[in-house]
Amino acid sequence: MSELEKTKYNAIDNLKKLCARCDSGLEHNCRIQNLICEINSLSGIPVIVNDKLRHLVFN
């Protein structure tokens, strides 16, 4: 798993904790769920310098 994917999944896990329904995995529609979907759909080319994610070029 790349550093970008780890960062995405960490952000998604933290967002899920803000909504009890998202945290329990229930199907519903809330703003947090929309943010999670947007973050999950992000794709790009990571720019890694000295083993650290420094930038992301979106495609």
Short mmCIF file of N, CA, C and O in Angstrom, two decimals:
data_model
loop_
_atom_site.label_atom_id
_atom_site.label_comp_id
_atom_site.label_asym_id
_atom_site.label_seq_id
_atom_site.Cartn_x
_atom_site.Cartn_y
_atom_site.Cartn_z
N MET A 1 0.85 -1.17 0.00
CA MET A 1 0.00 0.00 0.00
C MET A 1 0.90 1.23 0.00
O MET A 1 1.83 1.33 0.78
N SER A 2 0.58 2.17 -0.88
CA SER A 2 1.40 3.37 -1.00
C SER A 2 1.11 4.34 0.15
O SER A 2 0.10 4.22 0.86
N GLU A 3 1.97 5.29 0.30
CA GLU A 3 1.80 6.31 1.34
C GLU A 3 0.53 7.12 1.11
O GLU A 3 -0.17 7.49 2.06
N LEU A 4 0.20 7.36 -0.16
CA LEU A 4 -1.02 8.08 -0.49
C LEU A 4 -2.25 7.31 -0.03
O LEU A 4 -3.16 7.87 0.57
N GLU A 5 -2.29 6.02 -0.30
CA GLU A 5 -3.42 5.20 0.10
C GLU A 5 -3.54 5.13 1.62
O GLU A 5 -4.64 5.17 2.17
N LYS A 6 -2.41 5.03 2.31
CA LYS A 6 -2.44 5.01 3.77
C LYS A 6 -3.02 6.31 4.31
O LYS A 6 -3.85 6.29 5.24
N THR A 7 -2.63 7.43 3.73
CA THR A 7 -3.13 8.73 4.16
C THR A 7 -4.62 8.85 3.90
O THR A 7 -5.37 9.33 4.75
N LYS A 8 -5.07 8.36 2.73
CA LYS A 8 -6.49 8.39 2.40
C LYS A 8 -7.30 7.57 3.39
O LYS A 8 -8.32 8.02 3.92
N TYR A 9 -6.86 6.36 3.68
CA TYR A 9 -7.61 5.48 4.57
C TYR A 9 -7.59 5.99 6.01
O TYR A 9 -8.56 5.81 6.74
N ASN A 10 -6.51 6.63 6.42
CA ASN A 10 -6.48 7.23 7.75
C ASN A 10 -7.49 8.36 7.85
O ASN A 10 -8.19 8.50 8.86
N ALA A 11 -7.57 9.19 6.81
CA ALA A 11 -8.53 10.29 6.80
C ALA A 11 -9.95 9.74 6.81
O ALA A 11 -10.82 10.26 7.53
N ILE A 12 -10.21 8.70 6.02
CA ILE A 12 -11.55 8.10 5.98
C ILE A 12 -11.92 7.51 7.34
O ILE A 12 -13.04 7.69 7.82
N ASP A 13 -11.00 6.82 7.98
CA ASP A 13 -11.26 6.25 9.31
C ASP A 13 -11.59 7.34 10.33
O ASP A 13 -12.49 7.18 11.15
N ASN A 14 -10.85 8.45 10.26
CA ASN A 14 -11.11 9.55 11.20
C ASN A 14 -12.47 10.19 10.92
O ASN A 14 -13.17 10.56 11.86
N LEU A 15 -12.84 10.33 9.66
CA LEU A 15 -14.15 10.91 9.33
C LEU A 15 -15.29 10.00 9.78
O LEU A 15 -16.32 10.49 10.25
N LYS A 16 -15.11 8.70 9.64
CA LYS A 16 -16.16 7.77 10.06
C LYS A 16 -16.47 7.90 11.54
O LYS A 16 -17.60 7.68 11.96
N LYS A 17 -15.51 8.27 12.33
CA LYS A 17 -15.71 8.41 13.77
C LYS A 17 -16.60 9.59 14.12
O LYS A 17 -17.12 9.67 15.22
N LEU A 18 -16.80 10.52 13.17
CA LEU A 18 -17.63 11.69 13.42
C LEU A 18 -19.12 11.41 13.30
O LEU A 18 -19.94 12.19 13.76
N CYS A 19 -19.46 10.32 12.64
CA CYS A 19 -20.87 9.97 12.43
C CYS A 19 -21.09 8.54 12.91
O CYS A 19 -20.42 7.61 12.46
N ALA A 20 -22.05 8.37 13.82
CA ALA A 20 -22.30 7.03 14.38
C ALA A 20 -22.78 6.07 13.30
O ALA A 20 -22.43 4.89 13.33
N ARG A 21 -23.57 6.55 12.36
CA ARG A 21 -24.07 5.67 11.30
C ARG A 21 -22.94 5.25 10.37
O ARG A 21 -22.87 4.09 9.94
N CYS A 22 -22.07 6.18 10.01
CA CYS A 22 -20.92 5.83 9.16
C CYS A 22 -20.01 4.85 9.87
O CYS A 22 -19.48 3.92 9.27
N ASP A 23 -19.82 5.07 11.17
CA ASP A 23 -18.93 4.22 11.95
C ASP A 23 -19.46 2.79 12.04
O ASP A 23 -18.70 1.84 12.04
N SER A 24 -20.80 2.65 12.09
CA SER A 24 -21.38 1.31 12.19
C SER A 24 -21.58 0.67 10.82
O SER A 24 -21.95 -0.50 10.75
N GLY A 25 -21.34 1.41 9.73
CA GLY A 25 -21.44 0.84 8.40
C GLY A 25 -22.84 0.84 7.81
O GLY A 25 -23.09 0.14 6.83
N LEU A 26 -23.76 1.62 8.38
CA LEU A 26 -25.12 1.69 7.86
C LEU A 26 -25.17 2.47 6.55
O LEU A 26 -24.44 3.45 6.38
N GLU A 27 -26.03 2.05 5.64
CA GLU A 27 -26.26 2.78 4.39
C GLU A 27 -27.15 3.99 4.69
O GLU A 27 -28.27 3.84 5.15
N HIS A 28 -26.64 5.18 4.45
CA HIS A 28 -27.40 6.40 4.64
C HIS A 28 -26.75 7.51 3.83
O HIS A 28 -25.75 7.28 3.15
N ASN A 29 -27.32 8.69 3.88
CA ASN A 29 -26.77 9.80 3.13
C ASN A 29 -26.56 10.97 4.08
O ASN A 29 -27.51 11.55 4.60
N CYS A 30 -25.30 11.30 4.33
CA CYS A 30 -24.97 12.45 5.17
C CYS A 30 -23.76 13.15 4.56
O CYS A 30 -23.13 12.65 3.64
N ARG A 31 -23.47 14.32 5.06
CA ARG A 31 -22.35 15.10 4.51
C ARG A 31 -21.02 14.39 4.72
O ARG A 31 -20.14 14.46 3.87
N ILE A 32 -20.88 13.70 5.82
CA ILE A 32 -19.64 12.98 6.09
C ILE A 32 -19.48 11.85 5.09
O ILE A 32 -18.39 11.62 4.57
N GLN A 33 -20.57 11.15 4.80
CA GLN A 33 -20.52 10.07 3.82
C GLN A 33 -20.12 10.61 2.45
O GLN A 33 -19.35 9.99 1.72
N ASN A 34 -20.62 11.81 2.11
CA ASN A 34 -20.25 12.44 0.84
C ASN A 34 -18.76 12.77 0.81
O ASN A 34 -18.09 12.57 -0.21
N LEU A 35 -18.23 13.28 1.93
CA LEU A 35 -16.79 13.57 2.01
C LEU A 35 -15.96 12.30 1.87
O LEU A 35 -14.93 12.29 1.19
N ILE A 36 -16.42 11.24 2.51
CA ILE A 36 -15.71 9.96 2.43
C ILE A 36 -15.65 9.48 0.98
O ILE A 36 -14.61 9.02 0.51
N CYS A 37 -16.76 9.60 0.27
CA CYS A 37 -16.80 9.19 -1.13
C CYS A 37 -15.85 10.03 -1.98
O CYS A 37 -15.18 9.51 -2.87
N GLU A 38 -15.80 11.34 -1.72
CA GLU A 38 -14.90 12.21 -2.48
C GLU A 38 -13.44 11.86 -2.21
O GLU A 38 -12.63 11.81 -3.13
N ILE A 39 -13.10 11.64 -0.95
CA ILE A 39 -11.72 11.28 -0.61
C ILE A 39 -11.36 9.94 -1.22
O ILE A 39 -10.25 9.76 -1.73
N ASN A 40 -12.28 9.01 -1.18
CA ASN A 40 -12.02 7.68 -1.72
C ASN A 40 -11.79 7.72 -3.23
O ASN A 40 -11.05 6.91 -3.77
N SER A 41 -12.42 8.68 -3.91
CA SER A 41 -12.29 8.75 -5.36
C SER A 41 -11.05 9.53 -5.81
O SER A 41 -10.77 9.56 -7.00
N LEU A 42 -10.33 10.14 -4.88
CA LEU A 42 -9.12 10.87 -5.26
C LEU A 42 -8.09 9.93 -5.84
O LEU A 42 -7.84 8.84 -5.32
N SER A 43 -7.52 10.36 -6.93
CA SER A 43 -6.41 9.59 -7.50
C SER A 43 -5.39 10.58 -8.02
O SER A 43 -5.73 11.68 -8.45
N GLY A 44 -4.17 10.19 -7.97
CA GLY A 44 -3.12 11.08 -8.42
C GLY A 44 -1.77 10.41 -8.36
O GLY A 44 -1.64 9.24 -8.04
N ILE A 45 -0.79 11.20 -8.70
CA ILE A 45 0.58 10.72 -8.70
C ILE A 45 1.29 11.35 -7.50
O ILE A 45 1.43 12.57 -7.43
N PRO A 46 1.69 10.53 -6.54
CA PRO A 46 2.35 11.10 -5.37
C PRO A 46 3.78 11.53 -5.69
O PRO A 46 4.48 10.89 -6.45
N VAL A 47 4.17 12.67 -5.13
CA VAL A 47 5.54 13.14 -5.24
C VAL A 47 6.19 12.88 -3.89
O VAL A 47 5.89 13.53 -2.90
N ILE A 48 7.07 11.87 -3.88
CA ILE A 48 7.70 11.44 -2.64
C ILE A 48 9.17 11.87 -2.65
O ILE A 48 9.90 11.58 -3.60
N VAL A 49 9.56 12.59 -1.60
CA VAL A 49 10.93 13.05 -1.46
C VAL A 49 11.46 12.53 -0.14
O VAL A 49 10.86 12.76 0.91
N ASN A 50 12.56 11.81 -0.20
CA ASN A 50 13.17 11.23 1.00
C ASN A 50 12.17 10.43 1.82
O ASN A 50 12.04 10.60 3.02
N ASP A 51 11.43 9.56 1.15
CA ASP A 51 10.46 8.66 1.78
C ASP A 51 9.29 9.37 2.45
O ASP A 51 8.63 8.79 3.31
N LYS A 52 9.02 10.63 2.10
CA LYS A 52 7.88 11.35 2.67
C LYS A 52 7.03 11.92 1.54
O LYS A 52 7.55 12.42 0.55
N LEU A 53 5.72 11.82 1.72
CA LEU A 53 4.79 12.37 0.74
C LEU A 53 4.82 13.89 0.84
O LEU A 53 4.48 14.46 1.86
N ARG A 54 5.26 14.54 -0.22
CA ARG A 54 5.39 15.99 -0.21
C ARG A 54 4.31 16.70 -1.02
O ARG A 54 3.96 17.82 -0.73
N HIS A 55 3.79 16.05 -2.03
CA HIS A 55 2.84 16.69 -2.92
C HIS A 55 2.06 15.63 -3.66
O HIS A 55 2.48 14.47 -3.70
N LEU A 56 0.97 16.02 -4.25
CA LEU A 56 0.15 15.10 -5.03
C LEU A 56 -0.27 15.79 -6.31
O LEU A 56 -0.80 16.89 -6.26
N VAL A 57 0.01 15.18 -7.44
CA VAL A 57 -0.40 15.70 -8.73
C VAL A 57 -1.67 14.95 -9.12
O VAL A 57 -1.64 13.74 -9.37
N PHE A 58 -2.80 15.65 -9.13
CA PHE A 58 -4.08 15.02 -9.44
C PHE A 58 -4.21 14.81 -10.93
O PHE A 58 -3.80 15.64 -11.72
N ASN A 59 -4.82 13.68 -11.29
CA ASN A 59 -5.05 13.43 -12.70
C ASN A 59 -6.51 13.30 -12.98
O ASN A 59 -7.34 13.28 -12.19
#
